Amino acid sequence: MADKKSASSKVKATIADKIVEPAKAAGEKIRASGAKMAESGATMSMKMIDHAEENAREAFAAMRAAAKAKDVADVMKVQGEYLRTQGTRSMNHARDISDLIAAFGREAIAPLKRGKKD
């Protein structure tokens, strides 16, 4: 009878060590990764709002400059300058967002990689 209890205890200990504990650890890593993703989403949303605000501010500045123009040539100059700077600004914004996405991806998988045996 003692042998059965001993064997049963060994099986329970093995199950706990080989299945339950790794499953708990995996769950904790996934939870940490999910929390990081939520935080990253908020950061990205704020960055996109900042970009939209900057674009609107620049558009209104260009409209004011066009309204003050003395002739069509001045309006065309303002419009050309606005389009040129908007293109550059758009590229910079795209670069910012892609850098954030890459950083967020690395940060999101970091908890999953910690403790990984090589």
PDB file of C-alpha atoms in Angstrom:
ATOM      1  CA  MET A   1       0.000   0.000   0.000  1.00  0.00           C
ATOM      2  CA  ALA A   2       2.853   2.340   0.830  1.00  0.00           C
ATOM      3  CA  ASP A   3       4.342   1.586  -2.584  1.00  0.00           C
ATOM      4  CA  LYS A   4       1.112   2.683  -4.293  1.00  0.00           C
ATOM      5  CA  LYS A   5       1.073   5.953  -2.345  1.00  0.00           C
ATOM      6  CA  SER A   6       4.727   6.514  -3.148  1.00  0.00           C
ATOM      7  CA  ALA A   7       4.172   5.826  -6.842  1.00  0.00           C
ATOM      8  CA  SER A   8       1.104   8.053  -6.861  1.00  0.00           C
ATOM      9  CA  SER A   9       3.073  10.862  -5.204  1.00  0.00           C
ATOM     10  CA  LYS A  10       5.843  10.494  -7.765  1.00  0.00           C
ATOM     11  CA  VAL A  11       3.351  10.667 -10.636  1.00  0.00           C
ATOM     12  CA  LYS A  12       1.708  13.766  -9.148  1.00  0.00           C
ATOM     13  CA  ALA A  13       5.097  15.406  -8.645  1.00  0.00           C
ATOM     14  CA  THR A  14       6.133  14.562 -12.196  1.00  0.00           C
ATOM     15  CA  ILE A  15       2.882  15.955 -13.596  1.00  0.00           C
ATOM     16  CA  ALA A  16       3.337  19.122 -11.557  1.00  0.00           C
ATOM     17  CA  ASP A  17       6.949  19.532 -12.674  1.00  0.00           C
ATOM     18  CA  LYS A  18       6.509  18.585 -16.321  1.00  0.00           C
ATOM     19  CA  ILE A  19       3.049  19.923 -17.163  1.00  0.00           C
ATOM     20  CA  VAL A  20       1.484  22.225 -14.572  1.00  0.00           C
ATOM     21  CA  GLU A  21       4.449  24.469 -13.786  1.00  0.00           C
ATOM     22  CA  PRO A  22       5.492  24.978 -17.442  1.00  0.00           C
ATOM     23  CA  ALA A  23       1.856  25.745 -18.325  1.00  0.00           C
ATOM     24  CA  LYS A  24       1.673  28.331 -15.527  1.00  0.00           C
ATOM     25  CA  ALA A  25       4.954  29.888 -16.677  1.00  0.00           C
ATOM     26  CA  ALA A  26       3.721  30.008 -20.277  1.00  0.00           C
ATOM     27  CA  GLY A  27       0.479  31.655 -19.156  1.00  0.00           C
ATOM     28  CA  GLU A  28       2.402  34.311 -17.233  1.00  0.00           C
ATOM     29  CA  LYS A  29       4.601  35.018 -20.255  1.00  0.00           C
ATOM     30  CA  ILE A  30       1.594  35.324 -22.548  1.00  0.00           C
ATOM     31  CA  ARG A  31      -0.126  37.653 -20.056  1.00  0.00           C
ATOM     32  CA  ALA A  32       3.012  39.851 -19.888  1.00  0.00           C
ATOM     33  CA  SER A  33       3.219  39.907 -23.671  1.00  0.00           C
ATOM     34  CA  GLY A  34      -0.449  40.897 -23.953  1.00  0.00           C
ATOM     35  CA  ALA A  35       0.014  43.712 -21.448  1.00  0.00           C
ATOM     36  CA  LYS A  36       2.984  45.008 -23.426  1.00  0.00           C
ATOM     37  CA  MET A  37       0.951  44.913 -26.642  1.00  0.00           C
ATOM     38  CA  ALA A  38      -1.860  46.939 -25.044  1.00  0.00           C
ATOM     39  CA  GLU A  39       0.626  49.526 -23.794  1.00  0.00           C
ATOM     40  CA  SER A  40       2.223  49.700 -27.224  1.00  0.00           C
ATOM     41  CA  GLY A  41      -1.150  50.216 -28.895  1.00  0.00           C
ATOM     42  CA  ALA A  42      -1.810  53.252 -26.708  1.00  0.00           C
ATOM     43  CA  THR A  43       1.622  54.676 -27.537  1.00  0.00           C
ATOM     44  CA  MET A  44       1.030  54.209 -31.248  1.00  0.00           C
ATOM     45  CA  SER A  45      -2.396  55.847 -31.041  1.00  0.00           C
ATOM     46  CA  MET A  46      -0.907  58.899 -29.335  1.00  0.00           C
ATOM     47  CA  LYS A  47       1.839  59.128 -31.971  1.00  0.00           C
ATOM     48  CA  MET A  48      -0.737  59.005 -34.768  1.00  0.00           C
ATOM     49  CA  ILE A  49      -2.788  61.733 -33.066  1.00  0.00           C
ATOM     50  CA  ASP A  50       0.378  63.846 -32.807  1.00  0.00           C
ATOM     51  CA  HIS A  51       0.994  63.345 -36.533  1.00  0.00           C
ATOM     52  CA  ALA A  52      -2.579  64.284 -37.439  1.00  0.00           C
ATOM     53  CA  GLU A  53      -2.355  67.400 -35.283  1.00  0.00           C
ATOM     54  CA  GLU A  54       0.913  68.414 -36.957  1.00  0.00           C
ATOM     55  CA  ASN A  55      -0.582  67.855 -40.419  1.00  0.00           C
ATOM     56  CA  ALA A  56      -3.646  69.958 -39.584  1.00  0.00           C
ATOM     57  CA  ARG A  57      -1.510  72.772 -38.152  1.00  0.00           C
ATOM     58  CA  GLU A  58       0.657  72.844 -41.292  1.00  0.00           C
ATOM     59  CA  ALA A  59      -2.396  72.745 -43.583  1.00  0.00           C
ATOM     60  CA  PHE A  60      -3.956  75.726 -41.833  1.00  0.00           C
ATOM     61  CA  ALA A  61      -0.662  77.622 -41.990  1.00  0.00           C
ATOM     62  CA  ALA A  62      -0.533  76.998 -45.752  1.00  0.00           C
ATOM     63  CA  MET A  63      -4.163  78.108 -46.164  1.00  0.00           C
ATOM     64  CA  ARG A  64      -3.415  81.320 -44.268  1.00  0.00           C
ATOM     65  CA  ALA A  65      -0.376  81.966 -46.447  1.00  0.00           C
ATOM     66  CA  ALA A  66      -2.417  81.317 -49.605  1.00  0.00           C
ATOM     67  CA  ALA A  67      -5.147  83.675 -48.367  1.00  0.00           C
ATOM     68  CA  LYS A  68      -2.549  86.432 -47.913  1.00  0.00           C
ATOM     69  CA  ALA A  69      -1.028  85.857 -51.362  1.00  0.00           C
ATOM     70  CA  LYS A  70      -0.982  88.863 -53.656  1.00  0.00           C
ATOM     71  CA  ASP A  71      -1.442  86.919 -56.885  1.00  0.00           C
ATOM     72  CA  VAL A  72      -1.842  83.453 -58.397  1.00  0.00           C
ATOM     73  CA  ALA A  73       1.932  82.976 -58.605  1.00  0.00           C
ATOM     74  CA  ASP A  74       2.209  83.410 -54.831  1.00  0.00           C
ATOM     75  CA  VAL A  75      -0.630  80.937 -54.272  1.00  0.00           C
ATOM     76  CA  MET A  76       1.112  78.391 -56.516  1.00  0.00           C
ATOM     77  CA  LYS A  77       4.361  78.945 -54.614  1.00  0.00           C
ATOM     78  CA  VAL A  78       2.612  78.366 -51.254  1.00  0.00           C
ATOM     79  CA  GLN A  79       0.854  75.284 -52.586  1.00  0.00           C
ATOM     80  CA  GLY A  80       4.057  73.833 -54.039  1.00  0.00           C
ATOM     81  CA  GLU A  81       5.948  74.401 -50.801  1.00  0.00           C
ATOM     82  CA  TYR A  82       3.133  72.842 -48.784  1.00  0.00           C
ATOM     83  CA  LEU A  83       3.010  69.756 -51.001  1.00  0.00           C
ATOM     84  CA  ARG A  84       6.790  69.350 -50.836  1.00  0.00           C
ATOM     85  CA  THR A  85       6.908  69.632 -47.045  1.00  0.00           C
ATOM     86  CA  GLN A  86       3.823  67.431 -46.659  1.00  0.00           C
ATOM     87  CA  GLY A  87       5.516  64.676 -48.658  1.00  0.00           C
ATOM     88  CA  THR A  88       8.602  64.862 -46.458  1.00  0.00           C
ATOM     89  CA  ARG A  89       6.456  64.969 -43.326  1.00  0.00           C
ATOM     90  CA  SER A  90       4.452  61.944 -44.487  1.00  0.00           C
ATOM     91  CA  MET A  91       7.624  59.947 -45.068  1.00  0.00           C
ATOM     92  CA  ASN A  92       8.898  60.887 -41.614  1.00  0.00           C
ATOM     93  CA  HIS A  93       5.585  59.903 -40.040  1.00  0.00           C
ATOM     94  CA  ALA A  94       5.606  56.560 -41.852  1.00  0.00           C
ATOM     95  CA  ARG A  95       9.169  55.960 -40.647  1.00  0.00           C
ATOM     96  CA  ASP A  96       8.163  56.824 -37.060  1.00  0.00           C
ATOM     97  CA  ILE A  97       5.224  54.411 -37.131  1.00  0.00           C
ATOM     98  CA  SER A  98       7.219  51.585 -38.731  1.00  0.00           C
ATOM     99  CA  ASP A  99       9.971  52.043 -36.114  1.00  0.00           C
ATOM    100  CA  LEU A 100       7.355  51.888 -33.359  1.00  0.00           C
ATOM    101  CA  ILE A 101       5.804  48.742 -34.840  1.00  0.00           C
ATOM    102  CA  ALA A 102       9.201  47.043 -35.021  1.00  0.00           C
ATOM    103  CA  ALA A 103      10.067  48.046 -31.455  1.00  0.00           C
ATOM    104  CA  PHE A 104       6.664  46.927 -30.196  1.00  0.00           C
ATOM    105  CA  GLY A 105       7.063  43.570 -31.901  1.00  0.00           C
ATOM    106  CA  ARG A 106      10.422  43.027 -30.242  1.00  0.00           C
ATOM    107  CA  GLU A 107       9.040  44.087 -26.856  1.00  0.00           C
ATOM    108  CA  ALA A 108       5.918  41.936 -27.188  1.00  0.00           C
ATOM    109  CA  ILE A 109       7.858  38.747 -27.841  1.00  0.00           C
ATOM    110  CA  ALA A 110      10.566  39.468 -25.238  1.00  0.00           C
ATOM    111  CA  PRO A 111       8.543  37.963 -22.361  1.00  0.00           C
ATOM    112  CA  LEU A 112       7.977  34.855 -24.444  1.00  0.00           C
ATOM    113  CA  LYS A 113      11.701  34.476 -25.097  1.00  0.00           C
ATOM    114  CA  ARG A 114      12.839  34.963 -21.485  1.00  0.00           C
ATOM    115  CA  GLY A 115      13.834  31.732 -19.894  1.00  0.00           C
ATOM    116  CA  LYS A 116      13.842  29.933 -23.227  1.00  0.00           C
ATOM    117  CA  LYS A 117      16.331  27.108 -23.272  1.00  0.00           C
ATOM    118  CA  ASP A 118      18.722  27.105 -26.225  1.00  0.00           C
TER     119      ASP A 118
END
